[in-house]
Amino acid sequence: MGYMNGVPGGGLAKGLAVTLKTMTKRAHTHQYPDVEPDLPPRSRGVIALLEENCTVCMLCARECPDWCIYIDSHKEEVVVPGAARPRQRNMLDRFAIDFSLCMYCGICIEACPFDALYWSPEFEYSEYDIRDLLHEKERLGEWMPTVPAPPAHDPNGEPAKEETSAAKKAAPPTPPAPSI
């Protein structure tokens, strides 16, 4: 019935008070095309591809909830010296992301075990035609220079597992304790 704290119309009065308070403040407009925005350090813009790291494992395409990643490949034989027979390797022919379908969730980046996909802060890639939002591997690779370096490791935190295993391999073996 419009009662709030026992006063009829109290909710309406509070809402109008917020409106009046906001109306008296000056608007702050960002002049975007003329002044570049100050983005947060790890902001998400577009997905960049480091093609040489892609092994065509298809995990990113399988995990994508929107099915907006298209991958084609072929197998090539690689002759390894000293091996009994040649090995086969998947070669990437096509890697495309349809940004008209993508919801920028980042699951593909997290699913990639070979660090082939990265977030780039680049956000100016609008198109006049929606069909032009299908970006092939060449265009995705162009955004790799804009990918920021990962944040520095916290010196008070635990060492990375790679550092720990490298330190174990580099340390000389400890001699067995003498038995008594």
C-alpha atoms as a PDB file:
ATOM      1  CA  MET A   1       0.000   0.000   0.000  1.00  0.00           C
ATOM      2  CA  GLY A   2       2.950   2.360  -0.120  1.00  0.00           C
ATOM      3  CA  TYR A   3       3.739   2.261   3.600  1.00  0.00           C
ATOM      4  CA  MET A   4       7.433   2.354   4.474  1.00  0.00           C
ATOM      5  CA  ASN A   5       8.438   2.585   8.098  1.00  0.00           C
ATOM      6  CA  GLY A   6       4.903   3.503   8.977  1.00  0.00           C
ATOM      7  CA  VAL A   7       4.811   6.673   6.837  1.00  0.00           C
ATOM      8  CA  PRO A   8       2.544   6.591   3.802  1.00  0.00           C
ATOM      9  CA  GLY A   9       4.525   7.406   0.613  1.00  0.00           C
ATOM     10  CA  GLY A  10       7.916   7.169   2.386  1.00  0.00           C
ATOM     11  CA  GLY A  11       9.431   5.034  -0.388  1.00  0.00           C
ATOM     12  CA  LEU A  12       8.305   7.504  -3.038  1.00  0.00           C
ATOM     13  CA  ALA A  13       9.831  10.380  -1.073  1.00  0.00           C
ATOM     14  CA  LYS A  14      13.165   8.574  -0.756  1.00  0.00           C
ATOM     15  CA  GLY A  15      13.190   7.824  -4.482  1.00  0.00           C
ATOM     16  CA  LEU A  16      12.457  11.442  -5.358  1.00  0.00           C
ATOM     17  CA  ALA A  17      15.181  12.602  -2.958  1.00  0.00           C
ATOM     18  CA  VAL A  18      17.746  10.457  -4.801  1.00  0.00           C
ATOM     19  CA  THR A  19      16.518  11.826  -8.130  1.00  0.00           C
ATOM     20  CA  LEU A  20      16.765  15.440  -6.991  1.00  0.00           C
ATOM     21  CA  LYS A  21      20.219  14.864  -5.516  1.00  0.00           C
ATOM     22  CA  THR A  22      21.442  13.357  -8.806  1.00  0.00           C
ATOM     23  CA  MET A  23      19.884  16.152 -10.875  1.00  0.00           C
ATOM     24  CA  THR A  24      21.908  18.808  -9.040  1.00  0.00           C
ATOM     25  CA  LYS A  25      25.266  17.145  -9.801  1.00  0.00           C
ATOM     26  CA  ARG A  26      27.187  18.059 -12.898  1.00  0.00           C
ATOM     27  CA  ALA A  27      27.407  15.364 -15.616  1.00  0.00           C
ATOM     28  CA  HIS A  28      30.827  13.913 -16.359  1.00  0.00           C
ATOM     29  CA  THR A  29      31.138  12.993 -20.049  1.00  0.00           C
ATOM     30  CA  HIS A  30      34.147  11.142 -21.427  1.00  0.00           C
ATOM     31  CA  GLN A  31      35.118  12.530 -24.838  1.00  0.00           C
ATOM     32  CA  TYR A  32      35.877   9.047 -26.188  1.00  0.00           C
ATOM     33  CA  PRO A  33      36.891   9.436 -29.821  1.00  0.00           C
ATOM     34  CA  ASP A  34      39.096  12.434 -29.057  1.00  0.00           C
ATOM     35  CA  VAL A  35      40.479  11.242 -25.707  1.00  0.00           C
ATOM     36  CA  GLU A  36      41.477   7.612 -25.284  1.00  0.00           C
ATOM     37  CA  PRO A  37      39.928   5.968 -22.213  1.00  0.00           C
ATOM     38  CA  ASP A  38      42.089   5.001 -19.265  1.00  0.00           C
ATOM     39  CA  LEU A  39      41.441   1.253 -19.139  1.00  0.00           C
ATOM     40  CA  PRO A  40      42.144  -0.986 -16.135  1.00  0.00           C
ATOM     41  CA  PRO A  41      45.453  -2.883 -16.446  1.00  0.00           C
ATOM     42  CA  ARG A  42      44.039  -6.343 -17.315  1.00  0.00           C
ATOM     43  CA  SER A  43      40.839  -5.298 -19.103  1.00  0.00           C
ATOM     44  CA  ARG A  44      39.197  -7.666 -21.589  1.00  0.00           C
ATOM     45  CA  GLY A  45      38.851  -6.443 -25.126  1.00  0.00           C
ATOM     46  CA  VAL A  46      39.382  -9.037 -27.812  1.00  0.00           C
ATOM     47  CA  ILE A  47      40.889 -12.524 -27.935  1.00  0.00           C
ATOM     48  CA  ALA A  48      44.353 -12.703 -29.533  1.00  0.00           C
ATOM     49  CA  LEU A  49      45.933 -15.858 -30.994  1.00  0.00           C
ATOM     50  CA  LEU A  50      49.585 -16.893 -30.755  1.00  0.00           C
ATOM     51  CA  GLU A  51      49.498 -19.231 -33.744  1.00  0.00           C
ATOM     52  CA  GLU A  52      52.803 -21.019 -33.129  1.00  0.00           C
ATOM     53  CA  ASN A  53      51.555 -22.250 -29.726  1.00  0.00           C
ATOM     54  CA  CYS A  54      48.341 -23.759 -31.138  1.00  0.00           C
ATOM     55  CA  THR A  55      48.502 -27.560 -31.380  1.00  0.00           C
ATOM     56  CA  VAL A  56      44.962 -27.928 -32.764  1.00  0.00           C
ATOM     57  CA  CYS A  57      43.844 -29.783 -29.638  1.00  0.00           C
ATOM     58  CA  MET A  58      40.339 -28.308 -30.145  1.00  0.00           C
ATOM     59  CA  LEU A  59      39.797 -27.773 -26.396  1.00  0.00           C
ATOM     60  CA  CYS A  60      38.891 -24.112 -26.879  1.00  0.00           C
ATOM     61  CA  ALA A  61      36.271 -24.940 -29.515  1.00  0.00           C
ATOM     62  CA  ARG A  62      34.806 -27.760 -27.404  1.00  0.00           C
ATOM     63  CA  GLU A  63      34.584 -25.660 -24.247  1.00  0.00           C
ATOM     64  CA  CYS A  64      33.104 -22.582 -25.945  1.00  0.00           C
ATOM     65  CA  PRO A  65      29.462 -22.251 -24.808  1.00  0.00           C
ATOM     66  CA  ASP A  66      28.568 -20.213 -27.914  1.00  0.00           C
ATOM     67  CA  TRP A  67      30.313 -22.454 -30.481  1.00  0.00           C
ATOM     68  CA  CYS A  68      31.892 -19.386 -32.061  1.00  0.00           C
ATOM     69  CA  ILE A  69      35.390 -20.858 -32.634  1.00  0.00           C
ATOM     70  CA  TYR A  70      36.078 -22.584 -35.951  1.00  0.00           C
ATOM     71  CA  ILE A  71      39.234 -24.679 -36.393  1.00  0.00           C
ATOM     72  CA  ASP A  72      40.441 -26.655 -39.435  1.00  0.00           C
ATOM     73  CA  SER A  73      43.671 -28.618 -39.652  1.00  0.00           C
ATOM     74  CA  HIS A  74      45.526 -31.309 -41.562  1.00  0.00           C
ATOM     75  CA  LYS A  75      48.109 -33.895 -40.555  1.00  0.00           C
ATOM     76  CA  GLU A  76      51.728 -33.764 -41.719  1.00  0.00           C
ATOM     77  CA  GLU A  77      54.408 -36.373 -41.260  1.00  0.00           C
ATOM     78  CA  VAL A  78      57.447 -35.209 -39.313  1.00  0.00           C
ATOM     79  CA  VAL A  79      60.624 -37.238 -39.691  1.00  0.00           C
ATOM     80  CA  VAL A  80      62.484 -37.483 -36.392  1.00  0.00           C
ATOM     81  CA  PRO A  81      66.143 -38.531 -36.691  1.00  0.00           C
ATOM     82  CA  GLY A  82      66.728 -41.839 -34.925  1.00  0.00           C
ATOM     83  CA  ALA A  83      63.019 -42.715 -34.724  1.00  0.00           C
ATOM     84  CA  ALA A  84      61.707 -45.963 -36.176  1.00  0.00           C
ATOM     85  CA  ARG A  85      58.895 -44.286 -38.098  1.00  0.00           C
ATOM     86  CA  PRO A  86      57.786 -40.733 -38.898  1.00  0.00           C
ATOM     87  CA  ARG A  87      55.400 -39.009 -36.534  1.00  0.00           C
ATOM     88  CA  GLN A  88      52.249 -37.129 -37.432  1.00  0.00           C
ATOM     89  CA  ARG A  89      51.569 -33.576 -36.378  1.00  0.00           C
ATOM     90  CA  ASN A  90      48.409 -31.487 -36.685  1.00  0.00           C
ATOM     91  CA  MET A  91      48.960 -28.330 -38.711  1.00  0.00           C
ATOM     92  CA  LEU A  92      46.612 -25.383 -38.234  1.00  0.00           C
ATOM     93  CA  ASP A  93      44.837 -24.350 -41.447  1.00  0.00           C
ATOM     94  CA  ARG A  94      42.098 -22.141 -40.053  1.00  0.00           C
ATOM     95  CA  PHE A  95      41.386 -20.589 -36.667  1.00  0.00           C
ATOM     96  CA  ALA A  96      38.497 -18.147 -36.607  1.00  0.00           C
ATOM     97  CA  ILE A  97      36.390 -16.544 -33.888  1.00  0.00           C
ATOM     98  CA  ASP A  98      32.981 -15.092 -34.681  1.00  0.00           C
ATOM     99  CA  PHE A  99      32.792 -12.075 -32.373  1.00  0.00           C
ATOM    100  CA  SER A 100      29.140 -11.530 -33.280  1.00  0.00           C
ATOM    101  CA  LEU A 101      28.425 -14.733 -31.313  1.00  0.00           C
ATOM    102  CA  CYS A 102      31.157 -14.504 -28.661  1.00  0.00           C
ATOM    103  CA  MET A 103      30.055 -13.503 -25.168  1.00  0.00           C
ATOM    104  CA  TYR A 104      33.645 -12.774 -23.994  1.00  0.00           C
ATOM    105  CA  CYS A 105      33.506 -15.269 -21.136  1.00  0.00           C
ATOM    106  CA  GLY A 106      37.176 -16.270 -21.469  1.00  0.00           C
ATOM    107  CA  ILE A 107      36.554 -20.004 -21.128  1.00  0.00           C
ATOM    108  CA  CYS A 108      38.553 -20.648 -24.305  1.00  0.00           C
ATOM    109  CA  ILE A 109      41.546 -18.803 -22.853  1.00  0.00           C
ATOM    110  CA  GLU A 110      41.360 -20.755 -19.605  1.00  0.00           C
ATOM    111  CA  ALA A 111      40.872 -24.085 -21.432  1.00  0.00           C
ATOM    112  CA  CYS A 112      43.910 -23.659 -23.702  1.00  0.00           C
ATOM    113  CA  PRO A 113      46.715 -25.786 -22.192  1.00  0.00           C
ATOM    114  CA  PHE A 114      49.380 -24.377 -24.534  1.00  0.00           C
ATOM    115  CA  ASP A 115      48.888 -20.606 -23.975  1.00  0.00           C
ATOM    116  CA  ALA A 116      47.800 -19.895 -27.537  1.00  0.00           C
ATOM    117  CA  LEU A 117      44.897 -17.577 -26.600  1.00  0.00           C
ATOM    118  CA  TYR A 118      45.188 -14.301 -24.663  1.00  0.00           C
ATOM    119  CA  TRP A 119      43.054 -11.319 -23.689  1.00  0.00           C
ATOM    120  CA  SER A 120      44.026  -8.140 -25.480  1.00  0.00           C
ATOM    121  CA  PRO A 121      42.796  -4.752 -24.224  1.00  0.00           C
ATOM    122  CA  GLU A 122      42.091  -3.727 -27.842  1.00  0.00           C
ATOM    123  CA  PHE A 123      38.407  -2.860 -28.143  1.00  0.00           C
ATOM    124  CA  GLU A 124      38.118  -0.816 -31.328  1.00  0.00           C
ATOM    125  CA  TYR A 125      37.177  -3.473 -33.860  1.00  0.00           C
ATOM    126  CA  SER A 126      33.607  -2.568 -34.740  1.00  0.00           C
ATOM    127  CA  GLU A 127      32.335  -3.265 -38.245  1.00  0.00           C
ATOM    128  CA  TYR A 128      29.515  -1.934 -40.394  1.00  0.00           C
ATOM    129  CA  ASP A 129      28.498  -5.445 -41.445  1.00  0.00           C
ATOM    130  CA  ILE A 130      27.975  -8.189 -38.845  1.00  0.00           C
ATOM    131  CA  ARG A 131      29.524 -10.734 -41.220  1.00  0.00           C
ATOM    132  CA  ASP A 132      32.860  -8.916 -40.885  1.00  0.00           C
ATOM    133  CA  LEU A 133      33.050  -9.815 -37.177  1.00  0.00           C
ATOM    134  CA  LEU A 134      34.305 -13.289 -38.139  1.00  0.00           C
ATOM    135  CA  HIS A 135      38.051 -12.839 -37.596  1.00  0.00           C
ATOM    136  CA  GLU A 136      40.533 -15.335 -39.023  1.00  0.00           C
ATOM    137  CA  LYS A 137      43.898 -16.327 -37.513  1.00  0.00           C
ATOM    138  CA  GLU A 138      45.796 -13.542 -39.311  1.00  0.00           C
ATOM    139  CA  ARG A 139      43.613 -10.847 -37.731  1.00  0.00           C
ATOM    140  CA  LEU A 140      43.692 -12.563 -34.326  1.00  0.00           C
ATOM    141  CA  GLY A 141      47.490 -12.687 -34.531  1.00  0.00           C
ATOM    142  CA  GLU A 142      47.691  -8.947 -35.197  1.00  0.00           C
ATOM    143  CA  TRP A 143      46.460  -8.290 -31.642  1.00  0.00           C
ATOM    144  CA  MET A 144      49.269 -10.244 -29.931  1.00  0.00           C
ATOM    145  CA  PRO A 145      51.579  -7.179 -29.584  1.00  0.00           C
ATOM    146  CA  THR A 146      48.835  -5.435 -27.578  1.00  0.00           C
ATOM    147  CA  VAL A 147      48.633  -8.228 -24.974  1.00  0.00           C
ATOM    148  CA  PRO A 148      50.081  -6.912 -21.691  1.00  0.00           C
ATOM    149  CA  ALA A 149      52.774  -8.810 -19.858  1.00  0.00           C
ATOM    150  CA  PRO A 150      51.531 -10.967 -16.978  1.00  0.00           C
ATOM    151  CA  PRO A 151      51.664  -9.389 -13.526  1.00  0.00           C
ATOM    152  CA  ALA A 152      54.873  -9.864 -11.573  1.00  0.00           C
ATOM    153  CA  HIS A 153      55.057 -12.786  -9.180  1.00  0.00           C
ATOM    154  CA  ASP A 154      54.365 -11.890  -5.553  1.00  0.00           C
ATOM    155  CA  PRO A 155      57.700 -12.308  -3.721  1.00  0.00           C
ATOM    156  CA  ASN A 156      55.853 -13.301  -0.532  1.00  0.00           C
ATOM    157  CA  GLY A 157      53.737 -15.906  -2.334  1.00  0.00           C
ATOM    158  CA  GLU A 158      54.491 -19.518  -3.082  1.00  0.00           C
ATOM    159  CA  PRO A 159      56.952 -20.126  -5.910  1.00  0.00           C
ATOM    160  CA  ALA A 160      55.501 -21.354  -9.190  1.00  0.00           C
ATOM    161  CA  LYS A 161      55.546 -25.111  -9.739  1.00  0.00           C
ATOM    162  CA  GLU A 162      57.926 -24.631 -12.693  1.00  0.00           C
ATOM    163  CA  GLU A 163      60.400 -22.790 -10.466  1.00  0.00           C
ATOM    164  CA  THR A 164      60.183 -25.498  -7.797  1.00  0.00           C
ATOM    165  CA  SER A 165      60.776 -28.355 -10.258  1.00  0.00           C
ATOM    166  CA  ALA A 166      63.671 -26.464 -11.919  1.00  0.00           C
ATOM    167  CA  ALA A 167      65.281 -25.870  -8.514  1.00  0.00           C
ATOM    168  CA  LYS A 168      64.974 -29.585  -7.661  1.00  0.00           C
ATOM    169  CA  LYS A 169      66.648 -30.585 -10.939  1.00  0.00           C
ATOM    170  CA  ALA A 170      69.473 -28.060 -10.477  1.00  0.00           C
ATOM    171  CA  ALA A 171      70.201 -28.992  -6.840  1.00  0.00           C
ATOM    172  CA  PRO A 172      72.946 -31.606  -6.344  1.00  0.00           C
ATOM    173  CA  PRO A 173      71.702 -34.916  -4.949  1.00  0.00           C
ATOM    174  CA  THR A 174      72.047 -35.232  -1.179  1.00  0.00           C
ATOM    175  CA  PRO A 175      74.231 -38.101   0.000  1.00  0.00           C
ATOM    176  CA  PRO A 176      72.496 -40.815   2.024  1.00  0.00           C
ATOM    177  CA  ALA A 177      72.785 -40.553   5.793  1.00  0.00           C
ATOM    178  CA  PRO A 178      75.332 -42.932   7.342  1.00  0.00           C
ATOM    179  CA  SER A 179      73.752 -45.889   9.062  1.00  0.00           C
ATOM    180  CA  ILE A 180      74.698 -46.655  12.651  1.00  0.00           C
END
